[in-house]
Amino acid sequence: MDTLRFVEELLLLLLRDDGYFLTVRSWSLRRALAGAVLMDLALEDRIDTDLENLILVDATPLGDGLLDPTLAQIAATNEQRGAHYWVGHVAGGANEIRDQVLARLIEKGILGKRDNSFLWGFETTNYQVIDSRAVSETQARITNVLFSDEIPDPRDVVIIALAGACGIFEEMLSEREFAQVSDRITQVSNYDLIAQAMSEAIRDIDAWAEQK
């Protein structure tokens, strides 16, 4: 199986055994999906970030309909913007991102769709898990990192940072398990500066939204 994008693995982390998705705050998940798209662009050496700004490195399209629209928007912007801005901006198209990701997972034979409704919260849409290995390997790989003290793979750092920022682990783990790995989630999230910037942007925007 081809390597999955960060945004694809993030959704697989949400998938339950019965084909439904874990329920997390929709506004947080939107921003996590946006952060995952930006991290995929960083992995492809199209963008970078410092403490203040998200930087365009290479505007060459990837030929990927999921990533290229965001890359084009970044390339077309003359003003320098930070991760906070771009997470919030890309999150505005999170519905389309989600639908594209689900369609890809179906096309790749990982999921099969059982319900014709596409509602944001996922809990009303049921999917048949076709390739249970892809789902279980993603989930097992991430939980193994959380419950160990080994230095994680850079890809796992990104997934943990994004999942931690949007509250996936609170739903995925028991209360006792989450308390056990809470410090570990923070530790791992800080291993990568770009992932750290994305997760901080998600949390900061969420905190602002909750105060409105």
Coordinates of C-alpha atoms in Angstrom, one line a residue:
M1 CA 0.0 0.0 0.0
D2 CA 1.3 3.5 -0.9
T3 CA 2.3 5.8 2.0
L4 CA -0.8 7.6 3.2
R5 CA -0.9 11.4 3.6
F6 CA -1.0 12.8 7.1
V7 CA -4.5 13.9 6.5
E8 CA -5.5 10.4 5.6
E9 CA -3.9 8.8 8.6
L10 CA -5.6 11.4 10.9
L11 CA -9.0 10.2 9.8
L12 CA -8.0 6.5 10.2
L13 CA -7.0 7.3 13.7
L14 CA -10.6 8.4 14.3
L15 CA -12.2 5.2 12.9
R16 CA -13.8 2.8 15.3
D17 CA -14.2 -0.9 14.8
D18 CA -17.9 -0.6 13.9
G19 CA -17.1 1.7 11.0
Y20 CA -18.2 4.9 12.7
F21 CA -15.9 7.8 13.6
L22 CA -15.0 9.0 17.0
T23 CA -16.9 12.2 17.9
V24 CA -14.5 15.2 18.4
R25 CA -15.2 18.9 18.4
S26 CA -15.9 19.7 14.8
W27 CA -14.1 23.1 14.8
S28 CA -11.0 21.4 16.2
L29 CA -11.1 18.7 13.7
R30 CA -11.5 21.2 10.8
R31 CA -8.3 22.9 11.9
A32 CA -6.5 19.6 12.5
L33 CA -7.3 18.6 8.9
A34 CA -6.0 22.0 7.7
G35 CA -2.8 21.5 9.8
A36 CA -2.4 18.0 8.2
V37 CA -2.6 19.4 4.7
L38 CA 0.0 22.0 5.6
M39 CA 2.2 19.4 7.2
D40 CA 1.9 17.3 4.0
L41 CA 3.2 20.4 2.0
A42 CA 6.1 20.7 4.5
L43 CA 7.0 17.1 4.0
E44 CA 7.1 17.7 0.2
D45 CA 9.4 20.7 0.8
R46 CA 6.9 23.2 -0.5
I47 CA 6.6 25.2 2.7
D48 CA 8.5 25.8 6.0
T49 CA 7.9 27.8 9.1
D50 CA 9.8 29.8 11.6
L51 CA 8.6 31.2 14.9
E52 CA 6.5 33.9 13.1
N53 CA 6.0 33.1 9.5
L54 CA 5.0 30.3 7.2
I55 CA 7.4 30.4 4.3
L56 CA 6.9 29.3 0.7
V57 CA 9.9 27.2 -0.4
D58 CA 8.7 25.9 -3.8
A59 CA 5.5 26.8 -5.6
T60 CA 5.7 23.9 -8.1
P61 CA 2.4 21.9 -8.0
L62 CA 2.6 18.3 -6.8
G63 CA -0.1 17.0 -9.1
D64 CA -2.2 16.3 -6.0
G65 CA -5.7 17.7 -5.9
L66 CA -5.7 17.6 -2.1
L67 CA -2.6 19.7 -1.6
D68 CA -2.2 21.8 -4.7
P69 CA -5.1 24.3 -4.0
T70 CA -3.6 25.2 -0.7
L71 CA -0.1 25.5 -2.2
A72 CA -1.5 27.8 -4.9
Q73 CA -3.2 30.0 -2.3
I74 CA 0.1 30.3 -0.3
A75 CA 2.0 31.1 -3.5
A76 CA -0.5 33.8 -4.5
T77 CA -0.3 35.6 -1.2
N78 CA 2.2 38.6 -1.2
E79 CA 1.9 39.3 2.5
Q80 CA 3.9 37.1 4.9
R81 CA 1.5 35.1 7.1
G82 CA 2.0 32.8 10.1
A83 CA 0.8 29.2 10.8
H84 CA -2.2 30.6 12.8
Y85 CA -3.5 32.4 9.7
W86 CA -3.0 29.5 7.3
V87 CA -4.5 26.9 9.7
G88 CA -7.6 29.1 10.0
H89 CA -7.8 29.9 6.3
V90 CA -7.4 26.3 5.1
A91 CA -9.9 25.1 7.7
G92 CA -12.5 27.1 5.8
G93 CA -12.4 24.4 3.2
A94 CA -12.2 21.5 5.6
N95 CA -15.5 20.0 4.3
E96 CA -14.0 19.6 0.9
I97 CA -10.7 18.3 2.4
R98 CA -12.6 15.7 4.4
D99 CA -14.7 14.6 1.4
Q100 CA -11.6 14.2 -0.8
V101 CA -9.8 12.2 1.9
L102 CA -12.8 9.8 2.4
A103 CA -13.1 9.4 -1.3
R104 CA -9.4 8.5 -1.5
L105 CA -9.6 6.0 1.3
I106 CA -12.5 4.4 -0.5
E107 CA -10.6 4.4 -3.8
K108 CA -7.6 2.8 -2.2
G109 CA -9.8 0.0 -0.9
I110 CA -9.4 0.9 2.8
L111 CA -13.0 1.9 3.4
G112 CA -16.3 1.2 1.8
K113 CA -19.3 3.6 2.2
R114 CA -22.5 2.3 3.7
D115 CA -24.5 5.5 4.0
N116 CA -25.2 8.1 1.4
S117 CA -25.2 11.0 3.9
F118 CA -22.1 13.1 4.4
L119 CA -22.4 15.0 7.7
W120 CA -19.6 16.8 9.3
G121 CA -19.6 15.1 12.6
F122 CA -19.0 11.6 11.0
E123 CA -21.1 9.9 13.7
T124 CA -24.1 9.5 11.4
T125 CA -22.1 8.1 8.5
N126 CA -21.1 4.5 8.6
Y127 CA -18.2 3.0 6.6
Q128 CA -17.3 -0.6 6.0
V129 CA -13.6 -1.2 6.8
I130 CA -12.3 -3.1 3.8
D131 CA -8.6 -3.1 4.7
S132 CA -8.6 -3.5 8.5
R133 CA -4.8 -3.9 8.4
A134 CA -4.3 -0.3 7.2
V135 CA -6.5 1.0 10.0
S136 CA -5.2 -1.2 12.8
E137 CA -1.5 -0.5 11.8
T138 CA -2.0 3.2 11.9
Q139 CA -3.8 3.1 15.3
A140 CA -1.4 0.6 16.8
R141 CA 1.7 2.5 15.6
I142 CA 0.5 5.7 17.2
T143 CA -0.6 4.1 20.5
N144 CA 2.7 2.2 20.7
V145 CA 4.6 5.5 20.5
L146 CA 2.4 7.0 23.3
F147 CA 3.0 4.1 25.7
S148 CA 6.8 3.9 25.1
D149 CA 9.8 6.2 25.7
E150 CA 11.4 5.5 22.3
I151 CA 12.2 8.4 19.9
P152 CA 9.3 8.4 17.4
D153 CA 9.4 8.4 13.7
P154 CA 9.0 12.0 12.3
R155 CA 5.7 11.0 10.7
D156 CA 4.3 9.8 14.0
V157 CA 5.3 13.1 15.6
V158 CA 3.1 15.0 13.2
I159 CA 0.1 12.7 13.7
I160 CA 0.4 12.8 17.5
A161 CA 0.8 16.6 17.5
L162 CA -2.3 17.1 15.3
A163 CA -4.4 14.4 17.1
G164 CA -3.5 15.8 20.4
A165 CA -4.4 19.3 19.4
C166 CA -7.9 18.4 18.3
G167 CA -8.8 16.1 21.2
I168 CA -8.7 12.7 19.4
F169 CA -6.8 11.0 22.2
E170 CA -9.3 12.0 24.8
E171 CA -11.9 10.0 22.8
M172 CA -9.7 7.2 21.6
L173 CA -8.3 6.3 25.1
S174 CA -9.8 5.6 28.4
E175 CA -9.6 8.4 31.0
R176 CA -6.9 6.5 32.9
E177 CA -4.9 5.8 29.7
F178 CA -5.1 9.4 28.6
A179 CA -3.9 10.7 32.0
Q180 CA -1.0 8.2 31.7
V181 CA 0.2 9.5 28.3
S182 CA -0.8 13.2 28.5
D183 CA 2.8 14.4 29.2
R184 CA 4.1 12.0 26.5
I185 CA 1.7 13.6 23.9
T186 CA 3.2 17.1 24.8
Q187 CA 6.7 15.7 24.7
V188 CA 6.3 14.1 21.3
S189 CA 4.5 17.1 19.8
N190 CA 7.5 19.3 20.6
Y191 CA 10.0 17.1 18.6
D192 CA 9.1 18.9 15.3
L193 CA 9.0 22.7 15.1
I194 CA 6.5 22.8 12.2
A195 CA 4.2 20.3 13.9
Q196 CA 4.5 22.2 17.1
A197 CA 3.5 25.4 15.3
M198 CA 0.5 23.8 13.7
S199 CA -0.8 22.2 17.0
E200 CA -0.3 25.5 18.8
A201 CA -2.2 27.3 16.1
I202 CA -5.1 24.8 16.4
R203 CA -5.2 25.2 20.2
D204 CA -4.9 29.0 20.1
I205 CA -7.7 29.4 17.5
D206 CA -9.9 27.0 19.4
A207 CA -9.3 29.0 22.7
W208 CA -10.3 32.2 20.9
A209 CA -13.4 30.6 19.4
E210 CA -14.6 29.3 22.7
Q211 CA -14.4 32.8 24.2
K212 CA -16.6 34.3 21.4

